[in-house]
XYZ file of C-alpha atoms in Angstrom:
351
model
C -33.321 0.177 6.664
C -31.943 3.383 5.241
C -28.670 2.946 7.160
C -28.316 -0.581 5.784
C -28.881 0.485 2.180
C -26.302 3.197 2.502
C -23.739 0.496 3.315
C -24.548 -1.679 0.309
C -21.552 -2.866 -1.692
C -21.091 -0.815 -4.908
C -21.110 -2.527 -8.304
C -17.580 -3.816 -8.399
C -17.555 -4.359 -12.160
C -18.485 -0.699 -12.702
C -15.828 0.459 -10.208
C -13.135 -1.632 -11.942
C -14.414 -0.614 -15.375
C -14.121 3.108 -14.575
C -10.562 2.621 -13.296
C -9.497 0.569 -16.298
C -11.074 3.048 -18.734
C -9.309 5.980 -17.046
C -5.950 4.113 -17.120
C -6.406 3.157 -20.777
C -7.305 6.749 -21.747
C -4.325 8.090 -19.824
C -1.781 5.639 -21.269
C -3.019 6.283 -24.821
C -2.312 9.981 -24.459
C 0.352 11.234 -26.819
C 3.278 13.273 -25.638
C 4.201 14.097 -22.052
C 1.138 14.272 -19.740
C 0.769 17.323 -17.571
C 0.827 16.938 -13.793
C -2.879 17.822 -13.751
C -3.632 14.930 -16.058
C -1.616 12.484 -13.971
C -3.349 13.697 -10.795
C -6.773 13.331 -12.447
C -6.052 9.745 -13.466
C -4.827 8.891 -9.970
C -7.818 10.605 -8.379
C -10.029 8.178 -10.276
C -8.187 5.305 -8.588
C -8.466 7.161 -5.246
C -12.226 7.521 -5.649
C -12.551 3.806 -6.397
C -10.366 2.970 -3.397
C -12.531 5.158 -1.145
C -15.667 3.411 -2.476
C -14.586 -0.123 -1.576
C -12.451 0.654 1.459
C -15.261 -0.073 4.004
C -15.668 -3.567 2.535
C -12.082 -4.731 2.593
C -11.762 -8.001 4.545
C -8.621 -7.779 6.680
C -8.228 -11.474 7.358
C -8.864 -12.691 3.791
C -6.494 -10.231 2.164
C -3.753 -11.101 4.634
C -4.158 -14.813 4.102
C -3.873 -14.398 0.329
C -0.879 -12.040 0.083
C 0.231 -11.110 3.641
C -1.414 -7.718 3.162
C -4.151 -5.876 4.988
C -6.154 -2.705 4.950
C -4.958 0.423 6.821
C -6.115 1.216 10.352
C -8.987 3.383 9.138
C -9.977 0.690 6.667
C -9.998 -1.926 9.424
C -12.350 0.178 11.620
C -14.704 0.676 8.669
C -14.494 -3.026 7.850
C -15.485 -3.924 11.401
C -18.427 -1.586 11.149
C -19.606 -3.021 7.862
C -19.179 -6.569 9.097
C -21.372 -5.849 12.114
C -24.106 -4.496 9.872
C -23.788 -7.462 7.531
C -24.220 -9.901 10.424
C -27.496 -8.206 11.393
C -28.911 -8.233 7.882
C -29.212 -11.524 6.022
C -29.829 -9.671 2.751
C -26.323 -8.145 2.716
C -23.433 -10.303 1.517
C -19.881 -9.348 0.585
C -18.265 -11.313 -2.243
C -14.688 -11.142 -0.894
C -13.067 -12.598 -4.011
C -14.599 -9.865 -6.164
C -13.488 -7.224 -3.705
C -9.924 -8.621 -3.787
C -9.961 -8.620 -7.614
C -11.150 -5.052 -7.631
C -8.426 -4.062 -5.145
C -5.864 -5.729 -7.447
C -7.275 -3.794 -10.435
C -7.104 -0.409 -8.656
C -3.660 -1.009 -7.180
C -2.142 -2.242 -10.473
C -3.759 0.552 -12.446
C -2.355 3.215 -10.117
C 1.078 1.649 -10.394
C 0.945 1.484 -14.210
C -0.013 5.142 -14.304
C 2.815 6.368 -12.067
C 5.410 4.019 -13.550
C 4.599 5.064 -17.136
C 7.817 6.289 -18.770
C 6.424 9.715 -19.658
C 5.158 10.482 -16.158
C 7.202 12.786 -13.956
C 6.676 11.882 -10.313
C 6.328 15.046 -8.237
C 5.619 15.378 -4.517
C 1.881 15.738 -5.040
C 1.689 12.768 -7.363
C 3.708 10.634 -4.902
C 1.523 11.663 -1.979
C -1.628 10.725 -3.894
C -0.208 7.351 -4.936
C 0.830 6.480 -1.360
C -2.660 7.438 -0.144
C -4.265 5.131 -2.660
C -2.133 2.114 -1.777
C -2.477 2.801 1.961
C -6.277 2.772 1.622
C -6.127 -0.474 -0.286
C -3.685 -2.073 2.079
C -1.225 -2.751 -0.730
C 2.194 -1.319 0.293
C 4.410 -3.754 -1.633
C 5.060 -1.366 -4.561
C 5.892 1.649 -2.378
C 9.677 1.004 -1.933
C 10.078 0.734 -5.736
C 7.979 3.824 -6.393
C 10.109 5.787 -3.858
C 13.177 4.749 -5.858
C 11.415 5.876 -9.064
C 10.686 9.235 -7.442
C 14.395 9.786 -6.871
C 15.946 8.258 -10.030
C 13.305 7.973 -12.737
C 14.519 9.681 -15.940
C 12.655 12.916 -16.595
C 10.893 13.090 -19.992
C 11.654 16.072 -22.150
C 10.082 17.035 -25.521
C 12.769 17.760 -28.148
C 11.791 18.538 -31.743
C 8.617 16.453 -31.714
C 10.185 13.455 -29.932
C 10.577 12.555 -26.287
C 14.023 12.208 -24.715
C 14.781 11.251 -21.159
C 17.173 13.106 -18.828
C 18.835 11.145 -16.074
C 18.178 12.404 -12.560
C 20.539 12.601 -9.591
C 18.934 10.502 -6.831
C 21.234 12.027 -4.248
C 19.896 15.572 -4.504
C 18.299 16.920 -1.326
C 14.977 17.600 -3.080
C 14.697 13.893 -3.952
C 14.176 12.963 -0.290
C 10.780 11.597 0.694
C 8.797 14.028 2.842
C 8.185 12.954 6.430
C 4.376 12.834 6.109
C 4.470 10.599 3.027
C 7.025 8.293 4.670
C 4.980 7.952 7.804
C 1.828 7.131 5.839
C 3.656 4.502 3.773
C 5.271 2.897 6.812
C 1.964 2.891 8.679
C 0.287 1.118 5.737
C 3.014 -1.558 5.616
C 2.800 -2.132 9.390
C -0.983 -2.363 9.235
C -0.673 -4.880 6.378
C 1.903 -6.879 8.325
C 4.210 -6.818 5.300
C 7.686 -6.915 6.785
C 9.556 -6.769 3.464
C 7.614 -3.663 2.383
C 8.062 -1.994 5.794
C 11.838 -2.473 5.767
C 11.996 -1.420 2.121
C 10.104 1.786 2.929
C 12.476 2.650 5.792
C 15.454 2.035 3.452
C 14.009 4.129 0.627
C 12.892 7.004 2.900
C 15.476 7.311 5.691
C 18.681 5.574 4.473
C 19.510 7.564 1.339
C 22.012 10.274 0.570
C 19.189 12.544 -0.456
C 17.597 12.273 3.024
C 20.913 12.883 4.798
C 21.562 15.993 2.640
C 18.072 17.358 3.261
C 18.446 16.809 6.989
C 21.773 18.554 7.028
C 20.346 21.511 5.129
C 17.238 21.813 7.291
C 18.596 21.092 10.728
C 22.363 21.532 10.648
C 22.918 24.545 8.349
C 21.776 27.168 10.854
C 23.710 25.763 13.861
C 26.790 25.324 11.675
C 26.518 28.945 10.541
C 26.212 30.055 14.176
C 29.296 28.069 15.112
C 31.250 29.606 12.232
C 30.241 33.107 13.171
C 30.765 32.583 16.929
C 34.512 33.399 17.016
C 33.882 36.798 15.425
C 31.171 37.636 17.896
C 33.235 36.372 20.781
C 36.226 38.475 19.758
C 34.026 41.593 19.510
C 32.638 40.876 23.001
C 36.155 40.276 24.372
C 37.375 43.574 22.956
C 34.541 45.440 24.668
C 35.114 43.618 27.975
C 38.828 44.532 27.963
C 37.886 48.169 28.360
C 36.314 47.493 31.823
C 39.622 46.511 33.491
C 42.934 48.240 34.146
C 45.120 45.428 35.440
C 46.699 44.490 32.091
C 47.088 45.763 28.566
C 43.834 45.820 26.551
C 45.349 43.521 23.905
C 46.308 40.956 26.504
C 42.948 41.205 28.234
C 41.197 40.710 24.906
C 43.146 37.507 24.255
C 42.384 36.117 27.695
C 38.700 36.957 27.438
C 38.467 35.594 23.912
C 40.046 32.271 24.890
C 37.969 31.923 28.078
C 34.609 32.668 26.380
C 35.377 30.491 23.366
C 36.459 27.591 25.599
C 33.267 27.915 27.657
C 31.051 27.919 24.570
C 32.921 25.039 22.999
C 32.793 22.897 26.118
C 29.082 23.569 26.721
C 28.180 22.906 23.105
C 30.106 19.641 23.098
C 28.424 18.409 26.247
C 25.030 19.296 24.825
C 25.721 17.529 21.546
C 26.900 14.402 23.298
C 23.862 14.404 25.613
C 21.474 14.819 22.667
C 23.026 12.094 20.474
C 23.424 9.542 23.259
C 19.978 9.975 24.839
C 17.893 6.775 24.609
C 14.791 7.529 26.674
C 12.727 7.755 23.499
C 13.923 4.375 22.206
C 11.597 1.452 22.862
C 13.050 -1.785 21.497
C 15.649 -0.830 18.892
C 18.777 0.966 20.100
C 22.238 1.740 18.718
C 24.964 -0.848 19.031
C 28.101 0.235 20.904
C 30.679 1.922 18.716
C 28.310 3.731 16.334
C 29.696 7.282 15.802
C 27.631 10.118 17.232
C 27.189 11.836 13.893
C 25.730 8.659 12.386
C 23.356 8.312 15.293
C 22.048 11.815 14.616
C 21.881 11.376 10.847
C 20.146 7.972 11.019
C 17.807 8.595 13.925
C 14.708 8.457 11.706
C 15.878 5.150 10.277
C 16.240 3.775 13.789
C 12.843 5.093 14.811
C 11.222 3.478 11.784
C 12.819 0.132 12.638
C 11.676 0.649 16.259
C 8.099 1.028 15.024
C 8.424 -2.176 12.983
C 9.859 -4.141 15.918
C 7.041 -2.929 18.208
C 4.406 -3.900 15.633
C 5.862 -7.404 15.042
C 6.663 -8.179 18.688
C 4.514 -8.700 21.736
C 2.718 -5.638 23.063
C 3.259 -6.667 26.694
C 6.577 -5.328 27.929
C 7.089 -8.288 30.232
C 7.071 -10.591 27.187
C 9.697 -8.682 25.266
C 12.514 -11.025 24.256
C 10.273 -14.120 23.997
C 9.450 -13.615 20.308
C 10.620 -16.125 17.705
C 10.075 -17.245 14.152
C 11.697 -16.685 10.827
C 10.578 -13.073 10.390
C 11.660 -12.105 13.890
C 15.073 -13.692 13.535
C 15.501 -12.100 10.153
C 14.646 -8.718 11.672
C 17.208 -9.142 14.434
C 19.906 -10.125 11.947
C 19.057 -7.197 9.651
C 19.254 -4.736 12.577
C 22.631 -6.172 13.528
C 23.946 -5.474 10.042
C 22.685 -1.884 10.347
C 24.513 -1.204 13.598
C 21.405 -1.518 15.779
C 20.351 -3.869 18.559
C 16.926 -5.352 19.271
C 16.005 -5.656 22.963
C 19.383 -4.707 24.406
C 19.380 -6.551 27.736
C 20.773 -3.765 29.933
C 18.160 -1.342 28.690
C 15.128 -3.595 29.085
C 12.629 -2.880 31.884
C 13.744 -4.449 35.158
C 17.173 -5.481 33.883
C 19.217 -2.422 34.800
């Protein structure tokens, strides 16, 4: 009996009331709110989302708006449904739950989209977590765009002015953990538009490309730039261990040989890395896509691969049998992006 009472549905009117009161109090704040104030307002929404998450009905929410709870929410929902079936005294008013979800989701969006709110990494992470728990990913692509381009408020002589932001800066890229959480929420909700929008906003922007270049290509590029100097120093030392030709001539031969070896080996390694497809499941690159684009856009391809696997059949022997408007739209979209879905020669048993 104690276990059943602990799973009782909270007072939804109170939950919604607390969220609305927190949002109203936040929006009525004068001036530019501090990051701590923004986080506090969003944490109220997060607490409400955590309170009703076990009672989200996966099938009903999907039928109403093609949305669903996240994986953790679905497991908790199954648990609560099993308890409800064993106890006739426990009933879940799904419409009220859906209305409460709408209230929490819309309140969180109004808070983060308020003109005076600066969206930082912590605020964005919290917002994505809230919408993922609620199974409402449809606003995430737009919020990712706001994160990159929303004008930053600045107090000037008692008034608020807004400074335009450069969305192409490397620090405007969405962090990998946040992007994965958002994409997972969209996939769990079976919201194809939101899933594709999240991939576009996270992995197909100039900010992401610049961040990837800085994090993963800067050190190798620096090593390549410094390699000729190191090779020349090595060649000069090696020329002293022979007496068949002049040291200057020996240095030139050694320098050219070592540099050619390093360049050839590095080229083969780069080609092998960028053309490898063992990790690709259903989405692969179309022929003719340059190697540097394959490397830069690998996360985009991987995200679309996750989407294709989620929307298609799980059985490998049924791959290629899918149909419908969404599936055909996905294939056409991938073709426009230089990718191929279920490339015949790479399918199991077709090589």
